[in-house]
Short mmCIF file of C-alpha atoms in Angstrom, two decimals:
data_model
loop_
_atom_site.label_atom_id
_atom_site.label_comp_id
_atom_site.label_asym_id
_atom_site.label_seq_id
_atom_site.Cartn_x
_atom_site.Cartn_y
_atom_site.Cartn_z
CA MET A 1 -45.45 202.07 140.75
CA GLY A 2 -47.25 204.85 140.51
CA MET A 3 -50.91 205.61 140.89
CA THR A 4 -54.01 207.56 140.00
CA ASN A 5 -56.95 208.01 142.02
CA ASN A 6 -59.91 206.78 139.64
CA LYS A 7 -62.78 204.86 140.68
CA THR A 8 -63.21 202.19 138.72
CA GLN A 9 -63.22 198.61 138.60
CA CYS A 10 -59.76 196.49 141.11
CA PHE A 11 -57.57 194.20 138.90
CA THR A 12 -57.39 192.36 141.85
CA CYS A 13 -61.09 191.59 143.50
CA ASN A 14 -63.02 193.12 140.98
CA LYS A 15 -64.88 195.89 142.64
CA GLU A 16 -65.13 199.26 142.05
CA LYS A 17 -63.70 201.33 144.28
CA ALA A 18 -60.99 203.59 144.41
CA ILE A 19 -58.03 202.14 142.24
CA TYR A 20 -54.11 203.02 141.36
CA SER A 21 -52.39 202.35 138.49
CA CYS A 22 -49.61 199.83 138.10
CA LYS A 23 -47.24 201.41 135.81
CA GLY A 24 -45.20 197.92 135.82
CA CYS A 25 -48.23 196.11 134.64
CA SER A 26 -50.26 198.53 133.37
CA ASN A 27 -53.21 197.52 135.85
CA ARG A 28 -55.16 198.16 138.22
CA PHE A 29 -55.33 197.85 142.30
CA SER A 30 -57.82 199.53 145.44
CA PHE A 31 -55.19 200.67 147.88
CA THR A 32 -55.81 197.18 149.50
CA ASP A 33 -54.63 195.03 147.23
CA LEU A 34 -51.95 197.68 145.74
CA ALA A 35 -50.18 197.00 149.03
CA GLU A 36 -50.35 193.17 148.47
CA GLN A 37 -49.20 193.84 145.06
CA LYS A 38 -46.25 196.16 146.40
CA GLN A 39 -45.68 193.37 149.25
CA LEU A 40 -44.99 190.14 146.21
CA LEU A 41 -43.32 192.57 144.76
CA ASN A 42 -40.73 192.96 147.35
CA GLU A 43 -40.71 189.40 147.71
CA GLU A 44 -39.84 188.78 144.61
CA LEU A 45 -37.05 191.87 144.55
CA GLN A 46 -35.57 189.84 147.78
CA HIS A 47 -35.44 186.39 146.25
CA ILE A 48 -33.65 187.91 142.83
CA THR A 49 -31.19 189.66 145.40
CA GLU A 50 -30.59 186.20 147.07
CA ASP A 51 -30.01 184.47 143.70
CA TYR A 52 -27.36 187.07 142.92
CA ASP A 53 -25.70 186.87 145.90
CA GLN A 54 -25.38 183.02 145.93
CA PHE A 55 -24.18 183.21 142.34
CA LYS A 56 -22.05 186.10 142.85
CA GLN A 57 -20.58 184.52 146.20
CA LYS A 58 -20.52 181.05 143.88
CA ILE A 59 -18.02 182.95 140.93
CA ASN A 60 -15.64 183.73 143.85
CA GLU A 61 -15.49 181.08 145.60
CA GLN A 62 -14.16 179.96 141.91
CA LYS A 63 -11.95 182.32 141.55
CA GLN A 64 -10.70 181.50 145.02
CA ASN A 65 -10.31 177.50 144.48
CA PRO A 66 -10.25 177.74 140.18
CA GLN A 67 -9.58 173.71 140.47
CA ASN A 68 -13.14 173.13 141.11
CA ASP A 69 -14.85 174.21 138.28
CA ALA A 70 -16.97 171.81 136.80
CA LEU A 71 -14.75 171.44 133.20
CA ILE A 72 -11.61 171.50 135.42
CA LYS A 73 -13.25 168.17 137.43
CA GLN A 74 -14.42 166.69 133.82
CA ILE A 75 -10.37 167.32 132.46
CA ASP A 76 -9.08 165.74 135.88
CA GLN A 77 -11.35 162.51 135.30
CA TRP A 78 -10.52 162.39 131.55
CA GLU A 79 -6.97 162.29 132.65
CA ARG A 80 -7.07 159.56 135.55
CA ASN A 81 -8.76 157.80 132.96
CA SER A 82 -6.04 157.98 130.38
CA ILE A 83 -3.51 156.89 132.49
CA GLU A 84 -5.00 153.86 133.71
CA LYS A 85 -5.75 152.75 129.78
CA ILE A 86 -1.94 154.22 128.86
CA GLN A 87 -0.69 152.29 131.99
CA GLU A 88 -2.84 148.67 131.04
CA LYS A 89 -1.42 148.69 127.52
CA ALA A 90 1.86 149.64 127.97
CA GLN A 91 1.89 146.55 130.78
CA ASN A 92 0.15 144.54 128.13
CA TRP A 93 3.05 145.38 125.44
CA ARG A 94 5.50 144.26 127.93
CA GLU A 95 4.57 140.75 128.65
CA THR A 96 4.13 140.57 124.68
CA THR A 97 8.14 141.90 124.33
CA LEU A 98 9.20 139.18 127.01
CA LYS A 99 7.06 136.61 124.95
CA TYR A 100 8.56 137.94 121.91
CA SER A 101 12.38 138.33 122.66
CA PRO A 102 13.07 134.34 123.17
CA THR A 103 11.48 133.22 120.32
CA VAL A 104 14.06 135.45 117.78
CA ILE A 105 16.63 133.87 120.31
CA ASN A 106 15.46 130.35 120.04
CA ASP A 107 14.80 130.97 116.13
CA ILE A 108 18.19 131.58 115.47
CA GLU A 109 19.89 128.79 117.76
CA MET A 110 17.76 126.09 115.77
CA LYS A 111 18.91 128.09 112.59
CA LEU A 112 22.94 127.82 114.12
CA ASP A 113 22.14 123.83 115.16
CA ASP A 114 21.31 123.10 111.58
CA LEU A 115 24.00 124.78 110.10
CA SER A 116 26.23 123.19 112.53
CA GLU A 117 24.76 120.19 111.56
CA GLN A 118 25.65 120.39 107.81
CA ILE A 119 29.26 121.70 109.31
CA LYS A 120 29.99 118.33 110.82
CA GLN A 121 28.71 116.78 107.68
CA ILE A 122 30.74 117.86 105.34
CA HIS A 123 33.69 117.45 108.00
CA LYS A 124 33.37 113.65 108.16
CA GLU A 125 32.55 113.13 104.08
CA ASN A 126 35.63 115.69 103.43
CA ASP A 127 33.68 116.53 100.47
CA TYR A 128 33.31 119.83 100.10
CA ASN A 129 34.18 122.77 96.95
CA GLU A 130 34.35 126.67 97.12
CA THR A 131 29.53 126.03 96.00
CA LYS A 132 29.27 124.60 99.56
CA LEU A 133 31.54 126.86 101.37
CA ASN A 134 29.86 129.75 99.36
CA TYR A 135 26.99 128.62 100.37
CA LEU A 136 28.57 127.81 104.24
CA ARG A 137 29.47 131.81 104.57
CA ASN A 138 26.47 133.16 103.18
CA GLN A 139 24.38 131.20 105.35
CA LEU A 140 26.22 132.06 108.68
CA ILE A 141 26.01 135.77 107.59
CA THR A 142 22.67 135.75 107.21
CA ILE A 143 21.98 134.46 110.41
CA THR A 144 24.35 136.79 111.66
CA GLU A 145 22.38 139.86 109.68
CA GLU A 146 19.02 138.33 111.36
CA PHE A 147 20.65 138.78 114.87
CA ASN A 148 21.75 142.45 114.81
CA ASN A 149 18.75 142.95 113.10
CA SER A 150 16.56 140.85 115.40
CA SER A 151 13.94 144.44 116.57
CA ASN A 152 12.41 143.84 113.11
CA ILE A 153 9.19 145.28 115.28
CA SER A 154 8.79 148.64 116.55
CA ILE A 155 7.20 151.21 118.12
CA GLU A 156 4.25 154.17 115.98
CA GLN A 157 3.15 156.45 117.99
CA ASP A 158 -0.02 158.14 116.26
CA SER A 159 0.74 161.93 115.79
CA GLN A 160 -2.40 162.72 114.70
CA SER A 161 -3.90 162.00 118.07
CA PHE A 162 -3.92 164.20 121.68
CA ILE A 163 -2.70 161.43 123.87
CA ASN A 164 -0.31 158.98 121.33
CA GLU A 165 -1.57 155.80 120.77
CA ILE A 166 1.28 152.90 120.50
CA SER A 167 0.97 150.39 118.44
CA PHE A 168 3.79 147.53 117.39
CA ILE A 169 4.37 147.38 113.68
CA PRO A 170 6.33 145.15 111.19
CA SER A 171 9.61 146.99 110.15
CA LYS A 172 8.23 147.29 106.78
CA LYS A 173 4.88 148.51 105.67
CA SER A 174 2.81 146.49 103.03
CA LYS A 175 2.66 148.49 99.45
CA TRP A 176 -0.02 146.60 98.13
CA ASP A 177 -3.26 147.72 98.78
CA GLU A 178 -5.63 148.64 96.08
CA TRP A 179 -4.77 147.99 91.85
CA LYS A 180 -6.21 149.33 88.76
CA GLN A 181 -9.04 147.35 87.63
CA ASN A 182 -8.00 147.61 84.10
CA ALA A 183 -5.29 145.46 82.93
CA ILE A 184 -2.51 145.08 80.97
CA THR A 185 -1.77 142.45 79.08
CA VAL A 186 1.89 141.53 79.59
CA ALA A 187 2.49 138.20 77.93
CA GLY A 188 0.79 136.23 75.72
CA GLY A 189 -3.07 137.67 74.74
CA ASN A 190 -3.28 136.29 71.26
CA LYS A 191 -5.02 133.17 71.16
CA GLN A 192 -3.71 129.66 71.86
CA GLY A 193 -0.76 129.11 69.88
CA GLN A 194 3.15 127.63 70.50
CA GLU A 195 4.54 130.98 69.15
CA LEU A 196 6.76 133.32 70.50
CA ASN A 197 4.20 136.02 71.33
CA GLN A 198 1.41 133.37 72.41
CA LEU A 199 1.10 130.66 75.54
CA SER A 200 -1.11 127.57 75.90
CA GLY A 201 -2.64 126.27 79.47
CA PRO A 202 -0.30 129.11 81.22
CA MET A 203 -0.37 128.03 85.18
CA GLY A 204 2.40 129.51 86.99
CA ILE A 205 4.04 132.24 87.27
CA PHE A 206 7.76 133.87 88.65
CA ILE A 207 8.65 137.87 88.42
CA ASP A 208 12.50 138.24 89.70
CA LYS A 209 13.02 142.35 90.74
CA ASN A 210 14.21 143.39 87.23
CA LYS A 211 10.12 142.61 86.30
CA ASN A 212 11.11 139.96 84.07
CA ILE A 213 7.97 137.59 84.13
CA PHE A 214 9.09 133.23 83.80
CA ILE A 215 6.41 131.39 82.97
CA ALA A 216 5.16 127.48 82.73
CA ASP A 217 3.59 127.05 79.72
CA TYR A 218 1.79 124.22 80.01
CA ASP A 219 0.73 122.70 76.70
CA ASN A 220 3.68 123.85 75.25
CA HIS A 221 5.63 121.98 77.47
CA ARG A 222 7.82 124.91 78.17
CA ILE A 223 9.29 127.28 79.93
CA VAL A 224 9.09 130.95 78.40
CA GLU A 225 10.72 134.31 79.50
CA TRP A 226 9.34 137.31 78.82
CA LYS A 227 11.40 140.58 79.51
CA TYR A 228 10.25 143.97 80.98
CA ASN A 229 7.96 145.05 78.03
CA ALA A 230 8.89 142.55 75.66
CA LYS A 231 6.01 141.68 72.82
CA GLU A 232 7.14 138.42 72.89
CA GLY A 233 9.05 135.57 75.15
CA GLN A 234 11.69 133.35 74.84
CA ILE A 235 12.35 129.52 75.23
CA ILE A 236 14.30 128.91 78.61
CA ALA A 237 13.82 124.93 78.94
CA GLY A 238 11.68 122.56 77.25
CA GLY A 239 10.30 123.66 73.84
CA HIS A 240 11.59 119.99 72.37
CA GLY A 241 8.02 118.87 72.31
CA ARG A 242 6.36 116.77 75.07
CA GLY A 243 8.57 114.21 76.44
CA ASP A 244 10.95 112.80 79.25
CA ARG A 245 14.25 113.67 77.57
CA MET A 246 16.99 115.99 79.78
CA ASP A 247 15.91 118.53 77.28
CA GLN A 248 12.14 118.27 77.19
CA LEU A 249 9.65 118.85 79.63
CA ASP A 250 5.72 116.96 80.41
CA HIS A 251 3.22 119.63 81.63
CA PRO A 252 5.23 122.17 83.99
CA THR A 253 2.93 123.56 86.12
CA ASP A 254 5.35 125.77 88.20
CA VAL A 255 8.67 127.52 88.04
CA ILE A 256 10.39 129.43 90.49
CA VAL A 257 14.16 131.59 90.12
CA ASP A 258 17.30 130.11 92.63
CA GLN A 259 18.51 133.41 93.61
CA GLN A 260 21.82 131.92 94.56
CA ASN A 261 22.89 130.16 91.38
CA HIS A 262 20.37 132.04 89.01
CA SER A 263 19.20 128.69 87.86
CA ILE A 264 15.34 127.60 87.11
CA ILE A 265 13.64 124.83 89.34
CA ILE A 266 10.67 123.75 87.47
CA ALA A 267 7.52 121.34 88.34
CA ASP A 268 7.63 118.63 85.65
CA TRP A 269 3.96 117.38 86.61
CA GLU A 270 3.96 114.81 84.09
CA ASN A 271 7.36 113.71 84.40
CA ARG A 272 6.70 113.68 88.35
CA ARG A 273 9.93 115.15 88.88
CA VAL A 274 11.52 118.42 89.63
CA ILE A 275 14.09 119.78 87.70
CA GLN A 276 16.81 122.12 87.76
CA TRP A 277 18.17 124.06 84.52
CA LEU A 278 21.39 126.17 85.14
CA ASN A 279 22.62 127.48 80.98
CA GLN A 280 20.42 124.43 79.19
CA ASP A 281 22.35 121.59 81.74
CA GLN A 282 20.06 119.86 82.90
CA GLN A 283 19.20 117.81 86.75
CA ILE A 284 16.85 116.60 88.26
CA LEU A 285 16.24 117.07 91.46
CA ILE A 286 13.82 114.99 93.22
CA ASP A 287 11.59 112.78 91.04
CA ASN A 288 8.76 110.01 91.83
CA ILE A 289 6.82 113.03 93.10
CA ASP A 290 3.12 113.87 92.06
CA CYS A 291 4.67 118.38 91.69
CA VAL A 292 2.53 121.08 91.00
CA GLY A 293 3.21 124.04 93.31
CA LEU A 294 7.39 124.92 94.00
CA ALA A 295 8.64 127.54 96.73
CA MET A 296 11.64 128.36 98.33
CA ASP A 297 12.29 130.01 101.47
CA LYS A 298 14.60 133.29 101.92
CA ASN A 299 17.38 130.72 103.57
CA GLY A 300 17.57 128.52 100.17
CA LEU A 301 15.64 125.68 101.16
CA LEU A 302 12.89 124.12 98.60
CA TYR A 303 9.31 123.38 99.66
CA VAL A 304 7.10 121.10 96.86
CA CYS A 305 3.37 120.18 96.94
CA ASP A 306 2.49 116.79 96.21
CA TYR A 307 -0.69 116.62 94.85
CA LYS A 308 -0.94 112.84 94.67
CA LYS A 309 -0.05 112.29 98.25
CA ASN A 310 -1.35 115.43 99.72
CA GLU A 311 1.16 117.44 101.20
CA VAL A 312 3.91 119.26 101.32
CA ARG A 313 7.79 118.38 101.13
CA ARG A 314 10.98 120.39 102.16
CA TRP A 315 14.43 119.72 101.16
CA ASN A 316 17.56 121.52 101.87
CA ILE A 317 19.99 122.50 99.10
CA GLY A 318 22.80 119.32 97.82
CA GLU A 319 20.50 117.30 99.07
CA TYR A 320 17.46 116.51 97.33
CA ASN A 321 18.06 112.55 96.71
CA ASN A 322 16.37 112.04 100.46
CA GLU A 323 12.53 111.92 101.10
CA GLY A 324 12.53 115.46 102.31
CA ILE A 325 10.91 116.31 105.37
CA ILE A 326 6.70 116.48 104.98
CA VAL A 327 5.71 120.37 106.63
CA ALA A 328 2.34 120.31 105.87
CA GLY A 329 -0.32 117.30 105.09
CA GLY A 330 0.73 113.56 105.06
CA ASN A 331 -1.89 112.18 106.75
CA GLY A 332 -3.89 111.22 103.80
CA GLN A 333 -6.59 112.84 102.24
CA GLY A 334 -9.57 114.65 104.19
CA ASP A 335 -10.52 117.56 105.32
CA GLN A 336 -9.45 117.56 109.20
CA LEU A 337 -6.89 120.24 109.92
CA ASN A 338 -4.19 118.02 109.92
CA GLN A 339 -4.42 116.71 106.17
CA LEU A 340 -5.19 117.97 102.87
CA SER A 341 -6.53 117.25 99.51
CA SER A 342 -5.24 117.26 96.14
CA PRO A 343 -3.15 120.60 96.87
CA THR A 344 -1.76 123.25 94.11
CA PHE A 345 -0.03 125.92 94.82
CA ILE A 346 2.19 126.95 98.06
CA PHE A 347 3.98 129.96 100.02
CA VAL A 348 6.40 130.15 102.49
CA ASP A 349 6.95 133.35 104.16
CA GLU A 350 9.96 134.85 106.25
CA HIS A 351 8.93 132.39 109.70
CA GLN A 352 8.89 129.38 107.17
CA SER A 353 4.92 129.13 107.83
CA VAL A 354 3.85 126.69 104.78
CA TYR A 355 0.27 128.18 102.64
CA VAL A 356 -1.31 125.72 101.20
CA ALA A 357 -3.84 125.98 98.09
CA ASP A 358 -6.18 122.77 99.25
CA ASN A 359 -7.89 122.56 96.09
CA ASN A 360 -10.83 120.23 97.19
CA ASN A 361 -11.50 121.46 100.23
CA HIS A 362 -11.76 124.95 98.75
CA ARG A 363 -9.55 126.26 101.05
CA VAL A 364 -6.40 127.64 101.86
CA MET A 365 -4.06 126.05 104.35
CA LYS A 366 -0.97 127.38 107.25
CA TRP A 367 1.17 125.37 108.50
CA LYS A 368 3.75 127.51 110.37
CA LYS A 369 7.35 125.13 111.54
CA ASP A 370 7.20 122.26 112.75
CA ALA A 371 3.53 122.63 113.39
CA LYS A 372 1.62 118.78 113.55
CA GLU A 373 -1.80 120.29 112.25
CA GLY A 374 -2.63 123.57 109.77
CA ARG A 375 -5.38 126.26 110.47
CA ILE A 376 -8.08 127.44 107.77
CA VAL A 377 -7.15 131.38 107.02
CA ALA A 378 -9.41 131.01 103.51
CA GLY A 379 -12.50 129.36 102.23
CA GLY A 380 -13.37 126.57 104.53
CA ASN A 381 -17.37 126.74 104.35
CA GLY A 382 -17.27 124.68 101.13
CA LYS A 383 -17.17 125.18 97.21
CA GLY A 384 -18.87 128.77 95.98
CA GLN A 385 -18.73 132.22 95.43
CA ASN A 386 -19.81 133.98 98.70
CA LEU A 387 -17.11 136.38 100.31
CA ASP A 388 -16.41 133.54 103.12
CA GLN A 389 -15.84 130.40 100.10
CA LEU A 390 -13.64 129.62 97.58
CA PHE A 391 -13.84 127.21 94.40
CA GLY A 392 -10.53 125.02 93.37
CA PRO A 393 -7.86 127.92 94.70
CA ARG A 394 -4.87 127.78 92.99
CA GLY A 395 -2.20 130.88 93.30
CA VAL A 396 -1.23 132.27 96.98
CA ILE A 397 0.84 134.49 98.06
CA VAL A 398 0.95 136.32 101.42
CA ASP A 399 2.47 139.82 101.75
CA ASP A 400 4.81 141.44 104.54
CA LEU A 401 1.62 142.44 106.75
CA GLY A 402 0.06 138.91 106.04
CA GLN A 403 -2.92 139.63 103.97
CA ILE A 404 -3.40 136.36 102.33
CA TYR A 405 -4.39 136.81 98.22
CA ILE A 406 -5.53 133.72 96.01
CA ALA A 407 -5.96 132.84 92.90
CA ASP A 408 -9.71 131.81 93.80
CA ARG A 409 -9.99 129.70 90.11
CA ARG A 410 -13.26 128.42 89.63
CA ASN A 411 -14.60 131.74 90.72
CA HIS A 412 -12.50 134.11 88.24
CA ARG A 413 -12.04 136.31 91.09
CA ILE A 414 -8.63 137.44 92.78
CA MET A 415 -9.26 137.71 96.71
CA ARG A 416 -7.38 138.96 99.94
CA TRP A 417 -8.09 137.20 103.19
CA CYS A 418 -6.60 138.55 106.43
CA GLU A 419 -5.93 135.65 108.74
CA GLY A 420 -8.24 135.36 111.94
CA LYS A 421 -11.34 136.93 109.66
CA LYS A 422 -14.62 135.15 108.56
CA GLU A 423 -14.85 136.37 104.67
CA GLY A 424 -12.45 137.60 102.04
CA LYS A 425 -12.25 140.69 99.76
CA THR A 426 -12.79 140.11 95.75
CA VAL A 427 -9.38 142.76 94.56
CA VAL A 428 -9.28 141.95 91.67
CA GLY A 429 -11.96 139.62 88.94
CA GLU A 430 -15.59 141.23 89.65
CA HIS A 431 -16.69 140.53 85.65
CA GLY A 432 -16.42 144.54 85.66
CA GLU A 433 -14.85 146.43 82.44
CA GLY A 434 -11.24 145.41 81.70
CA ASN A 435 -10.99 143.13 84.13
CA GLN A 436 -12.50 139.68 83.61
CA LEU A 437 -10.66 136.56 84.51
CA ASN A 438 -11.68 133.30 83.05
CA GLY A 439 -9.94 130.51 85.82
CA PRO A 440 -7.20 132.30 86.84
CA THR A 441 -4.08 129.88 88.59
CA GLY A 442 -0.69 131.87 89.00
CA LEU A 443 -0.63 135.05 91.07
CA SER A 444 2.75 137.04 92.03
CA PHE A 445 3.80 140.88 92.61
CA ASP A 446 6.78 142.63 92.23
CA ASP A 447 8.98 144.81 93.96
CA GLU A 448 6.72 148.20 93.02
CA GLY A 449 3.33 146.23 94.89
CA ASN A 450 1.70 145.64 90.86
CA LEU A 451 -0.71 142.88 90.66
CA TYR A 452 0.05 139.69 87.97
CA VAL A 453 -2.21 137.28 87.70
CA VAL A 454 -2.13 133.48 84.81
CA ASP A 455 -5.25 134.26 83.43
CA CYS A 456 -5.38 130.59 82.20
CA GLU A 457 -7.92 129.77 80.16
CA ASN A 458 -7.43 133.47 78.50
CA ARG A 459 -3.98 133.11 77.76
CA ARG A 460 -2.51 135.64 78.71
CA ILE A 461 -0.56 137.59 81.86
CA GLN A 462 -2.66 140.10 83.34
CA LYS A 463 -0.93 143.08 85.07
CA PHE A 464 -2.95 144.84 87.41
CA GLU A 465 -1.13 148.36 88.43
CA ILE A 466 -1.14 149.29 92.24
CA ILE A 467 -2.48 152.56 92.69
CA LEU A 468 -0.35 154.89 94.62
#
């Protein structure tokens, strides 16, 4: 603080006195007030010095004890929280694994028991041939492989996360996700008719590993096969007019290919029978049944949906002369969880759970193996076009992640539902250019995940290519 002795007004007391200028603030003070100003400055300097000393001490302490850093403390807390979460999740998955393992063994033992009964029956009747022995051998091989590969759940670690998140995932990952919305017509599409390049009211379809398409050509009373990229189909069953002779069909609704003997099995609706065609030889497997949808599980067991009895039954190979076993419905027509109402198409997964398009209840039901009632996995909220509704569902198929695809016929769309969700998603058929559908019925995928839809009222099969 510099000073000059002049006679003027003091900055503090506003009196005419001899004053001294302060170079720091450029104000002028009397001698008395100047001393007080200097004292204030000294006190401020003292405060700054004390603050400096305290901060310096804090720096020194931090250097000597770096663990006391606030950021380190946050990291320590984050570590404790993370460890607790990991330990909790690990314990949950341990408990899940312990519950899962006995189920796998029990399933295998049940299959062995079934196979044992079949072997005993063959021994008892002394009735066996190469076909039956090959079947038994293949069954035993299949069960053995299932046991050897029973650990079909693995641990996946998310490498993108700093703390690796673990979760159980299926051994296979679904490739089915999104499809191009402009479909390709791969069969029919040449107006209604009975020529080889035409269809009339197609219903169910089956796609084999070579992408050949087998079609139940309902109003033409025939089954036609369209080879991959073919311009027309070929008749492989029926085609001799409407009738009940062994070489005739009457409004067939569904068709599957038996992978074991390469025969075709047909739901011959108006003839009330399930018939097998093998190299132009016919055999009635089941009669007096109002069959609509067919399915076959990985063990070669045949499932048939009876539209009028409101039930689904399962038959063992070679035992079609009995009544089969009810695996869904069978409790009269109704909307309770143990009932169905005019069911149509069905799908069976690898666990022998049966998915049923419950047509008049506008829902899809899942019946687990040996269950006494089903569970609603799609729709069930009355008929309608909202995302939580269906209207006359027909074709149904489930991918390897348990996602359910439905031909929602009267809404002219294909929907995807995840079990436990309250609503589904329209995957094709939202009336955009190139993807219009009119009364879709059958539904299938090929090995690449391309989506095939029976566009019934347009008399064609549409292929929606997967987006990779």
